[in-house]
């Protein structure tokens, strides 16, 4: 018998068995180290809360997509959310301190580890809400986001809210800043035909004189309006969508809200005029909702306020835009419209809740008449803004801005200055310049109505 066979056939000693067991255990340990570990729990990177009368939004930003389920508990009202694949971390625990006492819908929130890999959030509510829970894919500077939008069951009456907040019925002081008189605009008279020459007969001169008299009477009587005029002011961006950011850290959403509030106060000092703000605080409003709000209050004008930005800090100046049915008036206008139309993606819209049919109606009914009226308003405003700041383009530009697609309301988008330009960023954050730009817009509105007096008209509802 070969020696190897003799060795194999010999019974194993206790020492050999022990050695084999140790080797086997070591091999198992080595395999465990080398084998891929199971995926760890997702990490919450940031929590944000955006309270507003329209709705309160809670955002959890994380490094991977999360799955959440939710349900409502009655008496008292609570929203319970279970998030899978998540372990508590200090950032998520910080959500408790983010809830403000003035939040219209959330009393407080409790956060806990409900079971392994499942975190439970319990929102104690101040009233009954309709929650929307959805996720957003990474875009811009954001990673994955899990969104909780808490809407009131009883939707506020926009006209009643506008009347309640209107400065025209109160003695509220003006916003802080150096006082600046709001002068009546010097309305340029319509072109006057030459006086009749001696060669003209009296019969020819009389109709001309009557036309000139009627023209002067129209200009004089135009500002006297029998009905209340409603103007929708739309401060761009907000909430999750900061808009453009300047070198000094100024956010477009904050600058334009400050300008819009000044503008609201100044407009409401004019008899028979009132203002609806599409947002009056730091929260996001989808583009379509901004248009819907203006139509619900039957606005006579819609003005969206923005601060421009470009990759080159040397770009500067103010601009005014209107909608285009046939493409942008320039490459820069097209680029800007595309950038502004990304607001819904950055701000975060629950696509499932969108009424696509309504959106299509709004976008398809934009009319040539609306665009023509918008151009008249834009020219009047641009002419006044040119008196206080350099114009980026001396003519009104056109592009496919989604926020300007109200089919029955003259609508313009005003780029007040370039926040990406250091000099203009300083202007935009200055009380004096904010006051001046608001004054210029008011003068433009007056000039528009002087030549285009508001009339009673049927509206699409």
Coordinates of C-alpha atoms in Angstrom, one line a residue:
X1 CA 0.0 0.0 0.0
X2 CA 1.4 3.4 -0.9
X3 CA 2.5 5.5 2.0
X4 CA 0.0 8.2 1.1
X5 CA -2.9 5.7 1.3
X6 CA -1.6 4.6 4.7
X7 CA -1.6 8.1 6.0
X8 CA -5.1 8.8 4.7
X9 CA -6.5 5.7 6.1
X10 CA -5.1 6.3 9.6
X11 CA -7.7 7.6 12.1
X12 CA -7.4 11.3 12.9
X13 CA -6.0 12.2 16.3
X14 CA -7.6 14.8 18.6
X15 CA -4.8 17.3 17.8
X16 CA -5.5 16.9 14.0
X17 CA -9.2 17.5 14.5
X18 CA -8.6 20.6 16.5
X19 CA -6.2 22.0 13.9
X20 CA -8.8 21.4 11.1
X21 CA -11.6 23.1 13.1
X22 CA -9.4 26.1 13.6
X23 CA -8.5 26.3 9.9
X24 CA -12.2 26.0 9.0
X25 CA -13.2 28.7 11.4
X26 CA -10.5 31.0 10.1
X27 CA -11.6 30.5 6.5
X28 CA -15.2 31.3 7.4
X29 CA -14.0 34.5 9.1
X30 CA -11.9 35.5 6.1
X31 CA -14.9 34.9 3.7
X32 CA -17.1 37.1 6.0
X33 CA -14.6 39.9 5.8
X34 CA -14.2 39.7 2.0
X35 CA -17.9 39.2 1.3
X36 CA -19.8 42.5 0.5
X37 CA -21.7 43.9 3.5
X38 CA -25.4 44.5 3.3
X39 CA -26.4 48.1 2.3
X40 CA -26.5 50.4 5.2
X41 CA -29.5 52.7 6.1
X42 CA -30.0 55.9 4.1
X43 CA -28.6 59.0 5.6
X44 CA -30.6 62.2 6.1
X45 CA -28.5 65.1 5.0
X46 CA -30.8 68.1 5.7
X47 CA -34.3 68.8 7.0
X48 CA -36.2 72.0 6.0
X49 CA -39.7 73.3 6.9
X50 CA -41.5 76.0 4.9
X51 CA -44.7 77.2 6.7
X52 CA -47.2 79.3 4.9
X53 CA -50.9 80.0 4.8
X54 CA -51.2 78.2 1.5
X55 CA -49.6 75.0 2.9
X56 CA -46.7 73.8 5.0
X57 CA -43.9 71.8 3.3
X58 CA -41.5 69.5 5.2
X59 CA -38.4 68.3 3.2
X60 CA -36.0 65.5 4.1
X61 CA -33.0 65.6 1.9
X62 CA -31.1 62.2 1.8
X63 CA -28.4 60.3 0.0
X64 CA -30.8 57.8 -1.6
X65 CA -34.5 57.4 -2.5
X66 CA -36.7 56.6 0.5
X67 CA -40.1 54.8 0.7
X68 CA -42.7 56.2 3.0
X69 CA -46.3 55.3 4.0
X70 CA -48.6 57.6 5.8
X71 CA -52.0 57.8 7.5
X72 CA -54.2 60.2 9.4
X73 CA -55.3 59.7 13.0
X74 CA -58.3 61.5 14.4
X75 CA -59.1 63.1 17.7
X76 CA -56.7 64.9 17.9
X77 CA -55.6 65.3 14.3
X78 CA -52.3 63.6 13.6
X79 CA -50.3 62.7 10.5
X80 CA -48.2 59.5 10.9
X81 CA -45.4 58.8 8.5
X82 CA -43.3 55.6 8.4
X83 CA -40.1 55.8 6.5
X84 CA -38.4 52.6 5.5
X85 CA -34.6 52.0 5.2
X86 CA -33.8 54.7 7.7
X87 CA -32.2 54.9 11.1
X88 CA -32.4 58.0 13.4
X89 CA -29.5 60.4 13.1
X90 CA -28.9 63.8 14.7
X91 CA -30.0 65.7 11.5
X92 CA -33.4 64.0 11.5
X93 CA -33.8 64.5 15.2
X94 CA -33.3 68.2 14.5
X95 CA -36.6 68.3 12.7
X96 CA -38.3 68.8 16.1
X97 CA -36.7 72.2 16.6
X98 CA -37.6 73.3 13.0
X99 CA -41.3 73.5 13.7
X100 CA -42.2 77.2 14.5
X101 CA -44.9 78.2 16.9
X102 CA -46.5 80.2 14.1
X103 CA -46.8 77.3 11.7
X104 CA -50.5 77.4 10.6
X105 CA -50.9 73.6 10.4
X106 CA -48.2 71.8 12.5
X107 CA -48.3 72.0 16.3
X108 CA -45.3 69.8 16.9
X109 CA -43.5 66.7 15.5
X110 CA -42.3 63.6 17.2
X111 CA -39.5 61.5 15.8
X112 CA -38.6 57.9 16.8
X113 CA -37.3 54.5 15.7
X114 CA -40.5 52.6 15.3
X115 CA -38.7 49.3 14.5
X116 CA -35.4 48.3 12.9
X117 CA -34.8 50.3 9.8
X118 CA -38.1 52.2 10.1
X119 CA -38.4 55.7 11.5
X120 CA -41.8 57.1 12.4
X121 CA -42.7 60.8 12.3
X122 CA -45.9 61.9 14.1
X123 CA -47.1 65.4 13.2
X124 CA -49.5 66.8 15.7
X125 CA -51.8 69.1 13.6
X126 CA -53.7 72.3 14.4
X127 CA -56.4 71.4 12.0
X128 CA -57.5 68.8 9.4
X129 CA -55.2 68.7 6.4
X130 CA -54.9 66.9 3.1
X131 CA -51.3 65.6 3.0
X132 CA -49.3 64.9 -0.2
X133 CA -46.2 62.7 0.3
X134 CA -43.9 62.3 -2.7
X135 CA -40.2 62.0 -3.7
X136 CA -38.0 64.1 -6.0
X137 CA -35.1 63.0 -8.0
X138 CA -31.7 64.8 -7.6
X139 CA -31.5 68.1 -9.5
X140 CA -29.3 71.2 -9.2
X141 CA -27.7 71.3 -5.8
X142 CA -30.2 68.9 -4.3
X143 CA -29.9 65.2 -3.6
X144 CA -32.9 62.9 -3.2
X145 CA -35.8 64.6 -1.4
X146 CA -38.8 63.2 0.4
X147 CA -41.6 65.8 0.6
X148 CA -44.6 66.2 2.9
X149 CA -47.0 68.9 1.8
X150 CA -49.8 69.7 4.3
X151 CA -52.7 71.5 2.6
X152 CA -55.7 72.8 4.5
X153 CA -59.0 70.9 3.8
X154 CA -60.8 74.2 3.6
X155 CA -59.0 76.2 0.9
X156 CA -58.7 79.9 1.6
X157 CA -60.8 82.4 -0.3
X158 CA -58.2 84.3 -2.3
X159 CA -60.3 87.4 -2.8
X160 CA -61.2 87.6 0.9
X161 CA -57.6 87.1 1.9
X162 CA -56.5 89.8 -0.5
X163 CA -59.0 92.2 1.0
X164 CA -58.0 91.3 4.5
X165 CA -54.3 91.9 3.8
X166 CA -54.9 95.0 1.6
X167 CA -53.1 98.1 2.8
X168 CA -55.7 100.3 1.1
X169 CA -58.0 99.6 4.0
X170 CA -55.5 100.2 6.8
X171 CA -53.0 102.8 8.0
X172 CA -50.0 100.4 7.8
X173 CA -46.6 102.2 7.6
X174 CA -44.6 101.9 4.4
X175 CA -41.7 99.3 4.3
X176 CA -38.4 100.5 5.8
X177 CA -36.2 102.6 3.5
X178 CA -35.6 106.1 2.5
X179 CA -38.8 107.9 1.7
X180 CA -39.3 108.4 -2.0
X181 CA -42.2 110.4 -3.4
X182 CA -44.4 108.7 -5.9
X183 CA -44.8 111.3 -8.5
X184 CA -47.6 111.2 -11.0
X185 CA -46.3 110.0 -14.3
X186 CA -45.9 112.6 -17.0
X187 CA -47.9 110.8 -19.7
X188 CA -46.7 111.6 -23.1
X189 CA -49.6 112.9 -25.2
X190 CA -50.6 111.1 -28.3
X191 CA -49.0 112.5 -31.5
X192 CA -50.8 115.7 -32.4
X193 CA -51.5 116.4 -36.0
X194 CA -50.3 119.8 -37.4
X195 CA -52.6 122.8 -36.9
X196 CA -54.7 123.5 -39.9
X197 CA -52.9 125.7 -42.4
X198 CA -54.5 128.8 -43.9
X199 CA -55.0 126.8 -47.1
X200 CA -57.3 124.3 -45.2
X201 CA -61.0 125.1 -45.2
X202 CA -62.9 125.6 -41.9
X203 CA -64.8 122.4 -42.8
X204 CA -61.6 120.4 -42.9
X205 CA -60.2 122.0 -39.7
X206 CA -63.3 121.4 -37.5
X207 CA -63.2 117.6 -37.4
X208 CA -59.4 117.7 -36.7
X209 CA -60.0 120.0 -33.7
X210 CA -62.7 117.7 -32.4
X211 CA -60.4 114.7 -32.7
X212 CA -57.7 116.5 -30.8
X213 CA -60.1 117.5 -28.1
X214 CA -61.4 114.0 -27.7
X215 CA -57.8 112.7 -27.5
X216 CA -57.0 115.1 -24.7
X217 CA -60.2 114.3 -22.8
X218 CA -59.4 110.5 -23.0
X219 CA -55.9 111.1 -21.5
X220 CA -57.3 113.3 -18.7
X221 CA -60.2 111.0 -17.8
X222 CA -58.4 107.6 -18.1
X223 CA -57.0 107.4 -14.5
X224 CA -60.5 107.9 -13.1
X225 CA -61.7 104.3 -12.8
X226 CA -65.2 103.4 -11.5
X227 CA -64.3 99.8 -10.5
X228 CA -61.6 98.2 -8.4
X229 CA -58.5 97.2 -10.4
X230 CA -56.8 94.0 -9.3
X231 CA -53.1 93.5 -10.0
X232 CA -51.4 90.1 -9.4
X233 CA -47.7 90.5 -8.3
X234 CA -45.7 87.3 -8.5
X235 CA -42.4 87.3 -6.6
X236 CA -40.4 84.6 -8.4
X237 CA -39.1 81.4 -6.9
X238 CA -39.3 80.8 -3.1
X239 CA -39.0 77.9 -0.6
X240 CA -37.0 75.1 -2.0
X241 CA -36.2 77.1 -5.1
X242 CA -33.8 80.0 -4.2
X243 CA -33.5 81.3 -7.8
X244 CA -30.2 82.8 -8.7
X245 CA -27.6 83.5 -6.0
X246 CA -25.2 86.5 -6.0
X247 CA -21.5 86.5 -5.0
X248 CA -22.4 87.9 -1.6
X249 CA -24.9 85.1 -1.0
X250 CA -28.0 87.1 -1.8
X251 CA -30.9 84.9 -3.0
X252 CA -33.1 86.0 -5.8
X253 CA -36.2 84.7 -3.9
X254 CA -35.6 87.1 -1.0
X255 CA -34.8 90.2 -3.1
X256 CA -37.8 89.9 -5.3
X257 CA -40.2 89.3 -2.4
X258 CA -38.9 92.5 -0.7
X259 CA -39.4 94.4 -4.0
X260 CA -42.9 93.0 -4.5
X261 CA -44.0 94.0 -1.0
X262 CA -42.8 97.5 -1.6
X263 CA -44.6 97.5 -4.9
X264 CA -47.8 96.2 -3.3
X265 CA -47.8 99.0 -0.8
X266 CA -47.2 101.7 -3.4
X267 CA -49.9 100.4 -5.8
X268 CA -52.5 100.2 -3.0
X269 CA -51.9 103.9 -2.3
X270 CA -53.6 104.6 -5.6
X271 CA -57.4 104.8 -5.4
X272 CA -59.3 101.8 -6.7
X273 CA -56.3 99.5 -6.9
X274 CA -55.5 96.4 -4.9
X275 CA -52.9 93.7 -5.1
X276 CA -52.8 90.0 -4.8
X277 CA -49.3 88.5 -4.1
X278 CA -48.9 84.9 -5.4
X279 CA -46.7 84.4 -2.3
X280 CA -46.1 86.7 0.6
X281 CA -43.5 84.6 2.4
X282 CA -40.6 82.2 1.7
X283 CA -42.4 79.2 0.2
X284 CA -42.6 77.6 -3.2
X285 CA -45.6 78.1 -5.5
X286 CA -45.7 76.0 -8.8
X287 CA -45.8 78.0 -12.0
X288 CA -49.3 76.8 -13.0
X289 CA -50.7 77.7 -9.5
X290 CA -49.3 81.3 -9.8
X291 CA -51.4 81.7 -13.0
X292 CA -54.4 80.1 -11.5
X293 CA -54.3 82.4 -8.5
X294 CA -54.3 85.5 -10.8
X295 CA -57.3 84.2 -12.7
X296 CA -59.2 83.3 -9.5
X297 CA -59.1 87.0 -8.4
X298 CA -59.8 88.1 -12.0
X299 CA -56.6 90.1 -12.1
X300 CA -56.4 93.0 -14.6
X301 CA -52.6 92.6 -14.8
X302 CA -50.0 90.0 -13.9
X303 CA -46.4 91.0 -13.1
X304 CA -43.7 88.5 -12.2
X305 CA -40.7 90.0 -10.4
X306 CA -37.2 88.4 -10.9
X307 CA -33.5 89.2 -10.6
X308 CA -31.5 88.1 -13.6
X309 CA -28.3 86.0 -13.6
X310 CA -25.7 84.9 -16.1
X311 CA -22.4 82.9 -16.1
X312 CA -20.4 86.1 -16.8
X313 CA -20.5 88.6 -13.8
X314 CA -20.2 91.5 -16.3
X315 CA -23.8 91.0 -17.5
X316 CA -26.0 93.8 -16.2
X317 CA -29.1 95.8 -16.7
X318 CA -32.9 95.5 -16.4
X319 CA -35.3 93.8 -18.8
X320 CA -39.0 93.2 -19.4
X321 CA -40.4 90.1 -21.1
X322 CA -43.7 88.9 -22.5
X323 CA -44.9 85.6 -23.8
X324 CA -44.2 84.5 -27.4
X325 CA -46.3 82.3 -29.5
X326 CA -43.7 81.9 -32.2
X327 CA -40.4 81.3 -30.4
X328 CA -38.0 83.5 -28.5
X329 CA -37.0 87.0 -29.7
X330 CA -33.3 86.1 -29.0
X331 CA -31.1 83.3 -27.8
X332 CA -30.7 85.0 -24.5
X333 CA -34.5 85.2 -24.0
X334 CA -34.9 81.6 -24.9
X335 CA -32.1 80.6 -22.4
X336 CA -33.7 82.7 -19.6
X337 CA -37.2 81.2 -20.3
X338 CA -35.8 77.7 -20.1
X339 CA -34.0 78.5 -16.8
X340 CA -37.1 80.1 -15.3
X341 CA -39.3 77.2 -16.4
X342 CA -37.1 74.8 -14.4
X343 CA -38.6 76.3 -11.2
X344 CA -41.1 73.5 -10.8
X345 CA -38.4 70.9 -11.0
X346 CA -36.2 72.7 -8.4
X347 CA -39.0 73.9 -6.2
X348 CA -40.6 70.5 -6.2
X349 CA -44.0 69.7 -7.7
X350 CA -46.0 66.6 -7.0
X351 CA -46.6 65.5 -10.6
X352 CA -49.4 63.1 -9.7
X353 CA -51.4 66.0 -8.3
X354 CA -51.2 68.1 -11.4
X355 CA -54.3 68.5 -13.5
X356 CA -52.7 68.0 -16.9
X357 CA -55.9 68.8 -18.7
X358 CA -56.3 72.1 -17.0
X359 CA -52.6 72.9 -17.6
X360 CA -53.1 72.2 -21.3
X361 CA -56.1 74.5 -21.4
X362 CA -54.2 77.3 -19.8
X363 CA -51.3 76.9 -22.1
X364 CA -53.3 76.6 -25.3
X365 CA -55.6 79.5 -24.8
X366 CA -53.0 82.3 -24.7
X367 CA -54.2 84.7 -27.3
X368 CA -52.7 87.2 -29.6
X369 CA -54.8 89.9 -27.9
X370 CA -53.4 89.1 -24.6
X371 CA -49.8 89.2 -25.9
X372 CA -50.5 92.6 -27.6
X373 CA -51.8 94.0 -24.4
X374 CA -48.8 92.6 -22.5
X375 CA -46.4 94.3 -25.0
X376 CA -48.1 97.6 -24.3
X377 CA -47.7 97.2 -20.5
X378 CA -44.1 95.9 -20.9
X379 CA -43.2 99.0 -23.0
X380 CA -44.6 101.3 -20.4
X381 CA -42.8 99.6 -17.5
X382 CA -39.5 99.3 -19.5
X383 CA -39.5 103.0 -20.3
X384 CA -39.8 103.9 -16.6
X385 CA -37.2 101.4 -15.4
X386 CA -34.8 102.8 -17.9
X387 CA -34.8 106.1 -16.0
X388 CA -33.3 104.5 -12.9
X389 CA -31.1 101.6 -14.2
X390 CA -29.3 100.7 -17.3
X391 CA -31.4 98.5 -19.6
X392 CA -29.9 95.1 -20.7
X393 CA -32.1 95.3 -23.8
X394 CA -33.8 98.6 -24.9
X395 CA -36.8 96.7 -26.4
X396 CA -39.3 94.3 -24.9
X397 CA -38.2 90.7 -25.4
X398 CA -40.4 87.6 -25.9
X399 CA -40.0 83.9 -25.0
X400 CA -42.1 81.0 -23.8
X401 CA -42.3 81.7 -20.1
X402 CA -44.8 79.3 -18.5
X403 CA -45.7 81.8 -15.8
X404 CA -47.0 84.3 -18.4
X405 CA -49.5 82.0 -20.0
X406 CA -52.7 83.3 -18.5
X407 CA -55.0 83.5 -21.6
X408 CA -57.0 86.5 -20.5
X409 CA -54.6 88.7 -18.4
X410 CA -51.9 91.0 -19.8
X411 CA -48.7 89.5 -18.2
X412 CA -45.1 90.6 -18.0
X413 CA -41.9 89.3 -16.4
X414 CA -39.6 92.0 -15.0
X415 CA -35.9 91.2 -14.5
X416 CA -35.0 94.0 -12.1
X417 CA -31.2 93.7 -12.4
X418 CA -28.5 91.1 -12.5
X419 CA -27.9 89.5 -9.1
X420 CA -24.8 87.8 -10.6
X421 CA -23.3 91.2 -11.2
X422 CA -21.6 92.4 -7.9
X423 CA -22.5 96.0 -8.4
X424 CA -26.1 95.2 -9.2
X425 CA -26.4 92.7 -6.4
X426 CA -25.5 95.5 -4.0
X427 CA -28.3 97.6 -5.6
X428 CA -30.8 94.8 -5.3
X429 CA -30.2 94.5 -1.6
X430 CA -30.3 98.3 -1.0
X431 CA -33.6 99.8 0.4
X432 CA -33.2 102.8 -1.8
X433 CA -32.9 100.9 -5.1
X434 CA -35.8 98.6 -4.1
X435 CA -37.9 101.7 -3.6
X436 CA -36.8 103.2 -6.9
X437 CA -37.5 100.1 -8.9
X438 CA -41.0 99.8 -7.3
X439 CA -41.7 103.5 -8.0
X440 CA -40.7 103.0 -11.7
X441 CA -43.0 100.0 -12.1
X442 CA -45.9 101.9 -10.5
X443 CA -45.3 104.8 -13.0
X444 CA -45.3 102.3 -15.8
X445 CA -48.6 100.8 -14.6
X446 CA -50.2 104.3 -14.5
X447 CA -48.9 105.1 -17.9
X448 CA -50.4 101.8 -19.3
X449 CA -53.9 102.4 -17.7
X450 CA -53.9 106.1 -18.9
X451 CA -53.8 104.8 -22.5
X452 CA -55.6 101.5 -21.9
X453 CA -58.4 102.2 -19.3
X454 CA -59.7 99.0 -17.8
X455 CA -63.2 98.0 -19.0
X456 CA -65.7 95.5 -17.8
X457 CA -65.1 92.3 -19.7
X458 CA -66.1 88.7 -19.7
X459 CA -63.5 86.3 -18.4
X460 CA -62.8 82.6 -18.8
X461 CA -63.7 80.8 -15.6

